Amino acid sequence: MTFRRAPYYYPWIAALLLLTAGCGSARRDEPTGPPVFLPSRPAVLGEEVFMHRCNQCHPRGEAGLGPALNNKPLPGFMIKFQVRHGFGAMPAFSEKELSDFDLNNVVAYLKTLRHSG
Ligand code: HEC
């Protein structure tokens, strides 16, 4: 009768698997800084666009070179008009520079910045 032995390393593999199974840490890093409440996906995407295109003049929606955007309930179409046509020192953004999709998201983001009062 031939006795087929499992290769000698099988127990080692089994031991390794057992060891590593216990090591996978489920702990994730704590988030740093205060949480920023951004309710919708458009607002999250809009923040990204805003930071690239608008933030240098309207820092986080506050007044900078441009006026504050977070202290008045500007309707979406007014924001879009301002962005598409520019006014005074504000440059106009064509659809090539800023797609309608991006602009809609920026508007959603700006609405999340509004103060009450
Ligand atoms: C180069 C600086 C600059 C950039 C970049 C810029 N703005 Fe402006 N923005 C201004 C200035 C200056 C004004 C005031 C224009 C005026 O009334 O003479 C303004 C005005 C506005 C207003 C009207 C505010 C009001 O009180 O009526 C809105 C809305 C606005 N900007 C949104 C945006 C958005 C959205 C972006 C990014 C897509 C952007 N701006 C990028 C300078 C800038």
Coordinates of N, CA and C and ligand atoms in Angstrom, one line a residue:
M1 N 0.8 -1.2 0.0 CA 0.0 0.0 0.0 C 0.9 1.2 0.0
T2 N 0.5 2.2 -0.9 CA 1.3 3.4 -0.9 C 0.6 4.5 -0.1
F3 N 1.3 5.1 0.8 CA 0.8 6.1 1.6 C 1.2 7.5 1.1
R4 N 0.2 8.2 0.6 CA 0.6 9.5 0.0 C 0.6 10.6 1.1
R5 N 1.7 11.1 1.3 CA 1.8 12.1 2.4 C 1.6 13.5 1.8
A6 N 0.9 14.3 2.5 CA 0.8 15.7 2.1 C 2.2 16.4 2.1
P7 N 2.4 17.3 1.2 CA 3.8 17.9 1.3 C 4.0 18.5 2.7
Y8 N 5.3 18.6 3.1 CA 5.6 18.9 4.4 C 5.2 20.4 4.8
Y9 N 5.1 21.2 3.7 CA 4.8 22.6 4.0 C 3.4 23.0 4.3
Y10 N 2.5 22.0 4.1 CA 1.1 22.3 4.3 C 0.8 22.8 5.7
P11 N 1.3 22.2 6.7 CA 1.0 22.7 8.1 C 1.5 24.1 8.3
W12 N 2.6 24.4 7.6 CA 3.2 25.8 7.8 C 2.3 26.8 7.2
I13 N 1.7 26.5 6.0 CA 0.8 27.4 5.4 C -0.4 27.6 6.3
A14 N -0.9 26.5 6.8 CA -2.1 26.6 7.6 C -1.8 27.5 8.8
A15 N -0.6 27.3 9.4 CA -0.2 28.1 10.6 C -0.1 29.6 10.2
L16 N 0.5 29.9 9.1 CA 0.6 31.2 8.6 C -0.8 31.9 8.4
L17 N -1.7 31.2 7.8 CA -3.0 31.7 7.6 C -3.7 32.0 8.9
L18 N -3.5 31.1 9.8 CA -4.2 31.4 11.1 C -3.6 32.6 11.8
L19 N -2.2 32.8 11.7 CA -1.6 33.9 12.3 C -2.0 35.2 11.7
T20 N -2.0 35.3 10.3 CA -2.3 36.5 9.7 C -3.8 36.9 9.8
A21 N -4.6 35.9 9.9 CA -6.1 36.2 10.1 C -6.3 37.0 11.3
G22 N -5.5 36.8 12.3 CA -5.7 37.6 13.5 C -5.1 39.0 13.4
C23 N -4.3 39.2 12.4 CA -3.6 40.5 12.4 C -4.3 41.6 11.6
G24 N -5.2 41.2 10.7 CA -5.8 42.2 9.9 C -6.6 43.2 10.8
S25 N -6.1 44.4 11.0 CA -6.7 45.3 11.9 C -7.9 46.0 11.3
A26 N -9.0 46.0 12.0 CA -10.2 46.7 11.5 C -10.2 48.1 11.8
R27 N -9.2 48.6 12.6 CA -9.3 50.0 13.0 C -8.9 50.9 11.8
R28 N -9.6 51.9 11.7 CA -9.2 52.9 10.6 C -8.8 54.2 11.3
D29 N -8.0 54.9 10.6 CA -7.5 56.2 11.2 C -8.7 57.1 11.5
E30 N -8.6 57.8 12.6 CA -9.6 58.8 13.0 C -9.5 59.9 12.0
P31 N -10.7 60.4 11.6 CA -10.6 61.6 10.7 C -10.1 62.8 11.5
T32 N -9.3 63.6 10.8 CA -8.7 64.8 11.4 C -9.5 66.0 11.1
G33 N -9.6 66.9 12.1 CA -10.3 68.2 11.9 C -11.8 68.0 12.0
P34 N -12.5 69.1 12.1 CA -13.9 69.0 12.3 C -14.6 68.5 11.0
P35 N -15.7 67.7 11.2 CA -16.3 67.2 9.9 C -17.0 68.3 9.2
V36 N -16.9 68.3 7.9 CA -17.6 69.3 7.1 C -18.9 68.7 6.6
F37 N -20.0 69.3 6.8 CA -21.2 68.8 6.4 C -21.6 69.1 5.0
L38 N -21.4 68.2 4.1 CA -21.8 68.4 2.7 C -22.9 67.4 2.3
P39 N -24.1 67.8 2.1 CA -25.2 66.8 2.1 C -25.3 66.0 0.8
S40 N -24.9 66.5 -0.3 CA -25.2 65.8 -1.5 C -23.9 65.6 -2.4
R41 N -24.0 64.6 -3.3 CA -22.9 64.4 -4.2 C -22.6 65.6 -5.1
P42 N -23.6 66.2 -5.7 CA -23.3 67.4 -6.4 C -22.5 68.5 -5.6
A43 N -22.9 68.6 -4.3 CA -22.2 69.6 -3.5 C -20.8 69.2 -3.3
V44 N -20.5 67.9 -3.2 CA -19.2 67.4 -3.0 C -18.3 67.7 -4.2
L45 N -18.9 67.3 -5.4 CA -18.2 67.6 -6.7 C -18.0 69.1 -6.9
G46 N -19.1 69.8 -6.5 CA -19.0 71.3 -6.7 C -17.9 71.9 -5.9
E47 N -17.7 71.4 -4.7 CA -16.6 72.0 -3.8 C -15.3 71.8 -4.6
E48 N -15.1 70.7 -5.2 CA -13.8 70.4 -5.9 C -13.6 71.5 -7.0
V49 N -14.7 71.7 -7.8 CA -14.6 72.7 -8.9 C -14.4 74.1 -8.3
F50 N -15.2 74.4 -7.3 CA -15.1 75.7 -6.7 C -13.6 76.0 -6.2
M51 N -13.0 75.0 -5.6 CA -11.7 75.2 -5.0 C -10.7 75.5 -6.2
H52 N -10.9 75.0 -7.3 CA -10.0 75.2 -8.5 C -10.3 76.5 -9.2
R53 N -11.6 76.9 -9.3 CA -11.9 78.0 -10.2 C -12.4 79.2 -9.5
C54 N -12.9 79.2 -8.3 CA -13.5 80.3 -7.7 C -12.9 80.7 -6.4
N55 N -12.2 79.8 -5.7 CA -11.8 80.0 -4.4 C -10.8 81.1 -4.2
Q56 N -10.0 81.3 -5.3 CA -8.9 82.4 -5.1 C -9.6 83.8 -4.9
C57 N -10.8 84.0 -5.4 CA -11.4 85.3 -5.3 C -12.6 85.3 -4.3
H58 N -13.1 84.1 -4.0 CA -14.2 84.0 -3.0 C -13.8 82.9 -2.0
P59 N -12.8 83.1 -1.2 CA -12.3 82.0 -0.4 C -13.3 81.4 0.5
R60 N -13.6 80.2 0.2 CA -14.6 79.4 0.9 C -15.9 80.1 1.0
G61 N -16.2 80.9 0.0 CA -17.5 81.6 -0.1 C -17.5 82.9 0.7
E62 N -16.3 83.2 1.3 CA -16.2 84.5 2.0 C -15.8 85.5 1.0
A63 N -15.8 86.8 1.4 CA -15.3 87.9 0.6 C -13.8 87.8 0.5
G64 N -13.3 88.0 -0.7 CA -11.9 88.1 -1.0 C -11.8 89.3 -2.0
L65 N -11.2 88.9 -3.1 CA -11.2 89.9 -4.2 C -12.6 90.1 -4.7
G66 N -13.4 89.0 -4.7 CA -14.8 89.1 -5.0 C -15.6 89.2 -3.7
P67 N -16.9 89.5 -3.8 CA -17.8 89.6 -2.6 C -18.1 88.2 -2.0
A68 N -18.5 88.2 -0.8 CA -18.9 87.0 -0.1 C -20.1 86.4 -0.9
L69 N -20.1 85.0 -0.9 CA -21.2 84.4 -1.7 C -22.1 83.6 -0.7
N70 N -21.7 83.6 0.6 CA -22.4 82.8 1.6 C -23.4 83.6 2.4
N71 N -23.5 84.9 2.1 CA -24.4 85.7 3.0 C -25.7 86.2 2.4
K72 N -25.9 85.6 1.2 CA -27.2 86.0 0.5 C -27.8 84.9 -0.2
P73 N -29.1 84.8 -0.3 CA -29.7 83.7 -1.0 C -29.8 83.9 -2.5
L74 N -28.7 84.0 -3.1 CA -28.7 84.2 -4.6 C -29.3 83.0 -5.2
P75 N -30.3 83.2 -6.1 CA -30.9 82.0 -6.8 C -29.9 81.4 -7.8
G76 N -30.0 80.1 -8.0 CA -29.1 79.4 -8.9 C -28.9 80.1 -10.2
F77 N -30.0 80.6 -10.8 CA -29.8 81.2 -12.2 C -29.0 82.4 -12.1
M78 N -29.0 83.2 -11.0 CA -28.2 84.4 -10.9 C -26.7 84.0 -10.8
I79 N -26.5 83.0 -10.0 CA -25.1 82.5 -9.9 C -24.5 82.1 -11.3
K80 N -25.4 81.3 -12.0 CA -24.9 80.9 -13.3 C -24.7 82.0 -14.2
F81 N -25.6 83.0 -14.2 CA -25.5 84.1 -15.1 C -24.2 84.9 -14.8
Q82 N -23.9 85.1 -13.5 CA -22.7 85.8 -13.1 C -21.5 85.0 -13.6
V83 N -21.5 83.7 -13.5 CA -20.3 82.9 -13.9 C -20.2 82.9 -15.4
R84 N -21.3 82.7 -16.1 CA -21.2 82.7 -17.6 C -20.8 84.0 -18.2
H85 N -21.3 85.1 -17.6 CA -21.1 86.4 -18.3 C -20.1 87.2 -17.6
G86 N -19.7 86.9 -16.4 CA -18.8 87.8 -15.7 C -19.4 89.1 -15.4
F87 N -18.8 89.9 -14.6 CA -19.3 91.2 -14.3 C -18.2 91.9 -13.5
G88 N -18.0 93.2 -13.9 CA -16.9 93.9 -13.2 C -15.6 93.1 -13.3
A89 N -15.0 92.9 -12.1 CA -13.7 92.3 -12.1 C -13.8 90.7 -12.1
M90 N -15.0 90.2 -12.2 CA -15.2 88.8 -12.2 C -15.1 88.3 -13.7
P91 N -14.2 87.3 -13.9 CA -14.1 86.9 -15.3 C -15.3 86.0 -15.7
A92 N -15.6 85.9 -17.0 CA -16.7 85.0 -17.4 C -16.1 83.7 -17.7
F93 N -16.8 82.6 -17.4 CA -16.4 81.3 -17.7 C -17.2 80.7 -18.8
S94 N -16.6 80.4 -19.9 CA -17.4 79.7 -21.0 C -17.7 78.3 -20.7
E95 N -18.5 77.7 -21.5 CA -18.8 76.3 -21.3 C -17.6 75.4 -21.5
K96 N -16.7 75.9 -22.3 CA -15.4 75.1 -22.5 C -14.6 75.1 -21.2
E97 N -14.6 76.2 -20.5 CA -13.8 76.3 -19.3 C -14.5 75.6 -18.1
L98 N -15.8 75.7 -18.1 CA -16.6 75.2 -17.0 C -17.9 74.6 -17.5
S99 N -18.0 73.3 -17.5 CA -19.2 72.7 -18.1 C -20.4 73.0 -17.3
D100 N -21.6 72.8 -17.9 CA -22.8 73.0 -17.2 C -22.9 72.1 -16.0
F101 N -22.4 70.8 -16.2 CA -22.4 69.9 -15.1 C -21.6 70.4 -13.9
D102 N -20.4 70.9 -14.2 CA -19.6 71.5 -13.1 C -20.3 72.7 -12.5
L103 N -20.9 73.6 -13.3 CA -21.5 74.8 -12.8 C -22.7 74.4 -11.9
N104 N -23.5 73.5 -12.3 CA -24.6 73.0 -11.5 C -24.1 72.5 -10.1
N105 N -23.0 71.8 -10.1 CA -22.5 71.3 -8.9 C -21.9 72.5 -8.0
V106 N -21.3 73.5 -8.6 CA -20.8 74.6 -7.9 C -22.0 75.3 -7.2
V107 N -23.1 75.4 -7.9 CA -24.3 76.1 -7.3 C -24.8 75.3 -6.1
A108 N -24.8 74.0 -6.3 CA -25.2 73.1 -5.1 C -24.3 73.3 -4.0
Y109 N -23.0 73.4 -4.2 CA -22.0 73.6 -3.2 C -22.3 75.0 -2.5
L110 N -22.5 76.0 -3.3 CA -22.7 77.3 -2.7 C -23.9 77.4 -1.8
K111 N -24.9 76.6 -2.2 CA -26.1 76.6 -1.3 C -25.8 76.0 0.0
T112 N -24.8 75.1 0.1 CA -24.5 74.5 1.4 C -23.7 75.5 2.3
L113 N -23.1 76.5 1.7 CA -22.3 77.4 2.4 C -23.1 78.5 3.1
R114 N -24.4 78.6 2.8 CA -25.1 79.8 3.2 C -25.3 79.8 4.7
H115 N -25.0 81.0 5.2 CA -25.3 81.3 6.7 C -26.8 81.5 6.8
S116 N -27.3 81.3 7.9 CA -28.6 81.8 8.2 C -28.4 83.2 8.9
G117 N -28.7 84.2 8.3 CA -28.6 85.5 8.9 C -27.4 86.3 8.6
Ligands
HEC1 C1 -10.6 86.7 -10.6 C2 -11.4 86.7 -9.4 C3 -12.8 85.9 -9.4 C4 -13.0 84.6 -9.7 C5 -11.9 83.5 -10.2 C6 -14.4 84.3 -9.5 N1 -15.0 85.4 -9.1 FE1 -17.0 85.6 -8.7 N2 -16.7 87.6 -8.4 C7 -15.5 88.3 -8.5 C8 -15.8 89.7 -8.3 C9 -14.7 90.8 -8.3 C10 -17.2 89.9 -8.2 C11 -17.9 91.2 -8.0 C12 -18.3 91.6 -9.4 C13 -19.0 92.9 -9.5 O1 -20.2 92.9 -9.0 O2 -18.4 93.9 -9.9 C14 -17.7 88.5 -8.2 C15 -19.1 88.3 -8.1 C16 -19.6 87.0 -8.0 C17 -21.0 86.7 -7.8 C18 -22.1 87.7 -7.5 C19 -22.1 88.0 -6.0 C20 -23.1 89.0 -5.7 O3 -23.0 89.5 -4.5 O4 -23.9 89.4 -6.5 C21 -21.1 85.3 -7.8 C22 -22.4 84.5 -7.6 C23 -19.8 84.8 -8.1 N3 -18.9 85.8 -8.2 C24 -19.6 83.4 -8.2 C25 -18.4 82.9 -8.7 C26 -18.1 81.6 -9.0 C27 -19.2 80.4 -8.8 C28 -16.8 81.4 -9.4 C29 -16.1 80.2 -9.9 C30 -16.7 79.6 -11.1 C31 -16.3 82.8 -9.4 N4 -17.2 83.6 -8.9 C32 -14.9 83.1 -9.7 C33 -14.3 87.8 -8.7 C34 -14.0 86.4 -9.0

